[in-house]
Amino acid sequence: MAVRSKEIIYDTRIDGREIQTDGGNKVTFTGNYFWLKTEGFLEELNVYFFVDIDGEKQVIEWNKGDSGEGWYLRRWKERGEEKSSSLDSYIYKMIYSKMPEKEGQISKPEWLFFDSGSEESRTFINMLENLK
């Protein structure tokens, strides 16, 4: 069973906040996100954040599940013959509502690591990882 946010959520606590990746890229949060939680045999929480990375609109994902947890950057490519599930369709619909220019494309996750060297960065990352 899946539970999900009904709309995109805006949170003033994260709007305009910046953090760097371990590779030195600047990630600026827009304050907008949505979430999806699957429950049952496997439990998983995915929170999708709309961000700006070095001047380019992107979506990053926080994933926490039975198999572990981590941050991912969603990379875009033209849609091919891939089939999508109803959960994928929900994710794409929510993303396209804020980023219509991505319509007709799909995203593939790739690992994203934040520079958590400072106390402020660790506190901010911890807050993000506990949103829903």
PDB file of C-alpha atoms in Angstrom:
ATOM      1  CA  MET A   1       0.000   0.000   0.000  1.00  0.00           C
ATOM      2  CA  ALA A   2       1.243   3.493  -0.801  1.00  0.00           C
ATOM      3  CA  VAL A   3       0.519   6.713   1.051  1.00  0.00           C
ATOM      4  CA  ARG A   4       1.507   9.986  -0.593  1.00  0.00           C
ATOM      5  CA  SER A   5       1.288  13.728  -0.284  1.00  0.00           C
ATOM      6  CA  LYS A   6      -1.762  15.006  -2.108  1.00  0.00           C
ATOM      7  CA  GLU A   7       0.038  18.096  -3.360  1.00  0.00           C
ATOM      8  CA  ILE A   8       3.443  19.691  -3.418  1.00  0.00           C
ATOM      9  CA  ILE A   9       4.346  21.025   0.022  1.00  0.00           C
ATOM     10  CA  TYR A  10       6.039  24.368   0.569  1.00  0.00           C
ATOM     11  CA  ASP A  11       8.222  24.743   3.661  1.00  0.00           C
ATOM     12  CA  THR A  12       9.705  28.139   4.535  1.00  0.00           C
ATOM     13  CA  ARG A  13      12.376  26.453   6.708  1.00  0.00           C
ATOM     14  CA  ILE A  14      14.112  25.092   3.628  1.00  0.00           C
ATOM     15  CA  ASP A  15      13.340  27.783   1.027  1.00  0.00           C
ATOM     16  CA  GLY A  16      16.581  29.399  -0.115  1.00  0.00           C
ATOM     17  CA  ARG A  17      18.791  27.197   2.070  1.00  0.00           C
ATOM     18  CA  GLU A  18      22.056  26.185   0.452  1.00  0.00           C
ATOM     19  CA  ILE A  19      24.319  23.222   0.947  1.00  0.00           C
ATOM     20  CA  GLN A  20      27.251  21.896  -1.024  1.00  0.00           C
ATOM     21  CA  THR A  21      27.804  18.434  -2.392  1.00  0.00           C
ATOM     22  CA  ASP A  22      31.037  16.679  -1.603  1.00  0.00           C
ATOM     23  CA  GLY A  23      32.073  17.555  -5.187  1.00  0.00           C
ATOM     24  CA  GLY A  24      31.610  21.286  -4.535  1.00  0.00           C
ATOM     25  CA  ASN A  25      28.297  21.841  -6.360  1.00  0.00           C
ATOM     26  CA  LYS A  26      25.946  24.357  -4.718  1.00  0.00           C
ATOM     27  CA  VAL A  27      22.439  23.014  -4.037  1.00  0.00           C
ATOM     28  CA  THR A  28      19.763  25.642  -3.314  1.00  0.00           C
ATOM     29  CA  PHE A  29      16.401  24.412  -2.031  1.00  0.00           C
ATOM     30  CA  THR A  30      13.219  26.044  -3.366  1.00  0.00           C
ATOM     31  CA  GLY A  31      11.160  24.999  -0.343  1.00  0.00           C
ATOM     32  CA  ASN A  32       8.985  22.662  -2.433  1.00  0.00           C
ATOM     33  CA  TYR A  33       8.835  18.914  -1.918  1.00  0.00           C
ATOM     34  CA  PHE A  34       6.493  15.919  -1.947  1.00  0.00           C
ATOM     35  CA  TRP A  35       6.692  12.451  -0.437  1.00  0.00           C
ATOM     36  CA  LEU A  36       5.663   8.872  -1.071  1.00  0.00           C
ATOM     37  CA  LYS A  37       5.631   6.095   1.522  1.00  0.00           C
ATOM     38  CA  THR A  38       5.072   2.439   0.713  1.00  0.00           C
ATOM     39  CA  GLU A  39       4.030   0.117   3.497  1.00  0.00           C
ATOM     40  CA  GLY A  40       3.650  -3.618   3.665  1.00  0.00           C
ATOM     41  CA  PHE A  41       6.211  -6.352   3.047  1.00  0.00           C
ATOM     42  CA  LEU A  42       8.833  -3.675   2.331  1.00  0.00           C
ATOM     43  CA  GLU A  43       8.607  -0.203   3.813  1.00  0.00           C
ATOM     44  CA  GLU A  44      10.143   2.777   2.087  1.00  0.00           C
ATOM     45  CA  LEU A  45       9.912   6.565   2.353  1.00  0.00           C
ATOM     46  CA  ASN A  46      10.895   8.758  -0.597  1.00  0.00           C
ATOM     47  CA  VAL A  47      10.949  12.552  -0.293  1.00  0.00           C
ATOM     48  CA  TYR A  48      11.498  14.530  -3.510  1.00  0.00           C
ATOM     49  CA  PHE A  49      12.907  18.062  -3.230  1.00  0.00           C
ATOM     50  CA  PHE A  50      12.865  20.680  -5.984  1.00  0.00           C
ATOM     51  CA  VAL A  51      16.277  22.352  -6.028  1.00  0.00           C
ATOM     52  CA  ASP A  52      18.627  24.457  -8.084  1.00  0.00           C
ATOM     53  CA  ILE A  53      22.071  22.918  -8.612  1.00  0.00           C
ATOM     54  CA  ASP A  54      24.609  25.382  -9.991  1.00  0.00           C
ATOM     55  CA  GLY A  55      21.857  27.299 -11.831  1.00  0.00           C
ATOM     56  CA  GLU A  56      19.953  24.285 -13.186  1.00  0.00           C
ATOM     57  CA  LYS A  57      16.541  23.100 -11.935  1.00  0.00           C
ATOM     58  CA  GLN A  58      16.750  19.564 -10.600  1.00  0.00           C
ATOM     59  CA  VAL A  59      15.002  17.130  -8.288  1.00  0.00           C
ATOM     60  CA  ILE A  60      16.824  15.314  -5.517  1.00  0.00           C
ATOM     61  CA  GLU A  61      15.452  12.420  -3.527  1.00  0.00           C
ATOM     62  CA  TRP A  62      15.858  11.251   0.054  1.00  0.00           C
ATOM     63  CA  ASN A  63      15.186   7.515   0.277  1.00  0.00           C
ATOM     64  CA  LYS A  64      14.866   5.558   3.501  1.00  0.00           C
ATOM     65  CA  GLY A  65      13.829   1.944   3.438  1.00  0.00           C
ATOM     66  CA  ASP A  66      14.419  -1.552   4.712  1.00  0.00           C
ATOM     67  CA  SER A  67      17.517  -1.824   2.514  1.00  0.00           C
ATOM     68  CA  GLY A  68      19.127   1.416   3.727  1.00  0.00           C
ATOM     69  CA  GLU A  69      18.988   5.133   3.141  1.00  0.00           C
ATOM     70  CA  GLY A  70      20.586   7.713   0.889  1.00  0.00           C
ATOM     71  CA  TRP A  71      20.351  10.837  -1.240  1.00  0.00           C
ATOM     72  CA  TYR A  72      19.956  10.728  -5.020  1.00  0.00           C
ATOM     73  CA  LEU A  73      20.098  13.210  -7.860  1.00  0.00           C
ATOM     74  CA  ARG A  74      17.530  12.591 -10.578  1.00  0.00           C
ATOM     75  CA  ARG A  75      19.188  12.721 -14.021  1.00  0.00           C
ATOM     76  CA  TRP A  76      16.932  13.295 -17.033  1.00  0.00           C
ATOM     77  CA  LYS A  77      16.862  11.558 -20.375  1.00  0.00           C
ATOM     78  CA  GLU A  78      14.363  11.251 -23.190  1.00  0.00           C
ATOM     79  CA  ARG A  79      11.646   8.681 -22.580  1.00  0.00           C
ATOM     80  CA  GLY A  80      12.218   5.471 -24.478  1.00  0.00           C
ATOM     81  CA  GLU A  81      10.394   2.170 -24.271  1.00  0.00           C
ATOM     82  CA  GLU A  82      10.552   2.066 -20.477  1.00  0.00           C
ATOM     83  CA  LYS A  83       7.390   1.061 -18.693  1.00  0.00           C
ATOM     84  CA  SER A  84       6.426   2.914 -15.555  1.00  0.00           C
ATOM     85  CA  SER A  85       4.410   1.767 -12.570  1.00  0.00           C
ATOM     86  CA  SER A  86       1.517   3.723 -11.081  1.00  0.00           C
ATOM     87  CA  LEU A  87       3.901   4.988  -8.385  1.00  0.00           C
ATOM     88  CA  ASP A  88       6.353   6.170 -11.068  1.00  0.00           C
ATOM     89  CA  SER A  89       3.476   7.899 -12.860  1.00  0.00           C
ATOM     90  CA  TYR A  90       2.569   9.720  -9.627  1.00  0.00           C
ATOM     91  CA  ILE A  91       6.201  10.826  -9.137  1.00  0.00           C
ATOM     92  CA  TYR A  92       6.504  12.092 -12.722  1.00  0.00           C
ATOM     93  CA  LYS A  93       3.135  13.883 -12.528  1.00  0.00           C
ATOM     94  CA  MET A  94       4.232  15.739  -9.383  1.00  0.00           C
ATOM     95  CA  ILE A  95       7.609  16.649 -10.908  1.00  0.00           C
ATOM     96  CA  TYR A  96       6.041  17.795 -14.198  1.00  0.00           C
ATOM     97  CA  SER A  97       3.618  20.042 -12.294  1.00  0.00           C
ATOM     98  CA  LYS A  98       6.612  22.160 -11.162  1.00  0.00           C
ATOM     99  CA  MET A  99       8.940  21.412 -14.079  1.00  0.00           C
ATOM    100  CA  PRO A 100       6.790  21.145 -17.240  1.00  0.00           C
ATOM    101  CA  GLU A 101       9.897  21.367 -19.407  1.00  0.00           C
ATOM    102  CA  LYS A 102      10.797  17.826 -18.268  1.00  0.00           C
ATOM    103  CA  GLU A 103       7.563  16.346 -19.696  1.00  0.00           C
ATOM    104  CA  GLY A 104       8.316  13.328 -21.868  1.00  0.00           C
ATOM    105  CA  GLN A 105      11.535  12.597 -20.009  1.00  0.00           C
ATOM    106  CA  ILE A 106      12.269  10.160 -17.231  1.00  0.00           C
ATOM    107  CA  SER A 107      14.769  10.383 -14.442  1.00  0.00           C
ATOM    108  CA  LYS A 108      17.329   7.879 -13.326  1.00  0.00           C
ATOM    109  CA  PRO A 109      18.716   8.212  -9.793  1.00  0.00           C
ATOM    110  CA  GLU A 110      22.409   8.567  -9.096  1.00  0.00           C
ATOM    111  CA  TRP A 111      24.033   8.836  -5.682  1.00  0.00           C
ATOM    112  CA  LEU A 112      24.391  12.309  -4.193  1.00  0.00           C
ATOM    113  CA  PHE A 113      26.626  13.084  -1.235  1.00  0.00           C
ATOM    114  CA  PHE A 114      26.428  16.302   0.745  1.00  0.00           C
ATOM    115  CA  ASP A 115      29.405  17.968   2.400  1.00  0.00           C
ATOM    116  CA  SER A 116      28.371  17.536   6.023  1.00  0.00           C
ATOM    117  CA  GLY A 117      31.564  18.917   7.548  1.00  0.00           C
ATOM    118  CA  SER A 118      29.945  21.759   9.455  1.00  0.00           C
ATOM    119  CA  GLU A 119      27.475  21.514  12.330  1.00  0.00           C
ATOM    120  CA  GLU A 120      25.028  23.729  10.398  1.00  0.00           C
ATOM    121  CA  SER A 121      25.131  21.374   7.383  1.00  0.00           C
ATOM    122  CA  ARG A 122      24.623  18.270   9.533  1.00  0.00           C
ATOM    123  CA  THR A 123      21.682  19.898  11.339  1.00  0.00           C
ATOM    124  CA  PHE A 124      20.052  20.933   8.047  1.00  0.00           C
ATOM    125  CA  ILE A 125      20.538  17.484   6.478  1.00  0.00           C
ATOM    126  CA  ASN A 126      19.084  15.855   9.595  1.00  0.00           C
ATOM    127  CA  MET A 127      16.016  18.114   9.397  1.00  0.00           C
ATOM    128  CA  LEU A 128      15.523  17.212   5.712  1.00  0.00           C
ATOM    129  CA  GLU A 129      15.818  13.512   6.475  1.00  0.00           C
ATOM    130  CA  ASN A 130      13.037  13.798   9.038  1.00  0.00           C
ATOM    131  CA  LEU A 131      10.491  15.691   6.928  1.00  0.00           C
ATOM    132  CA  LYS A 132       7.267  14.178   5.731  1.00  0.00           C
TER     133      LYS A 132
END
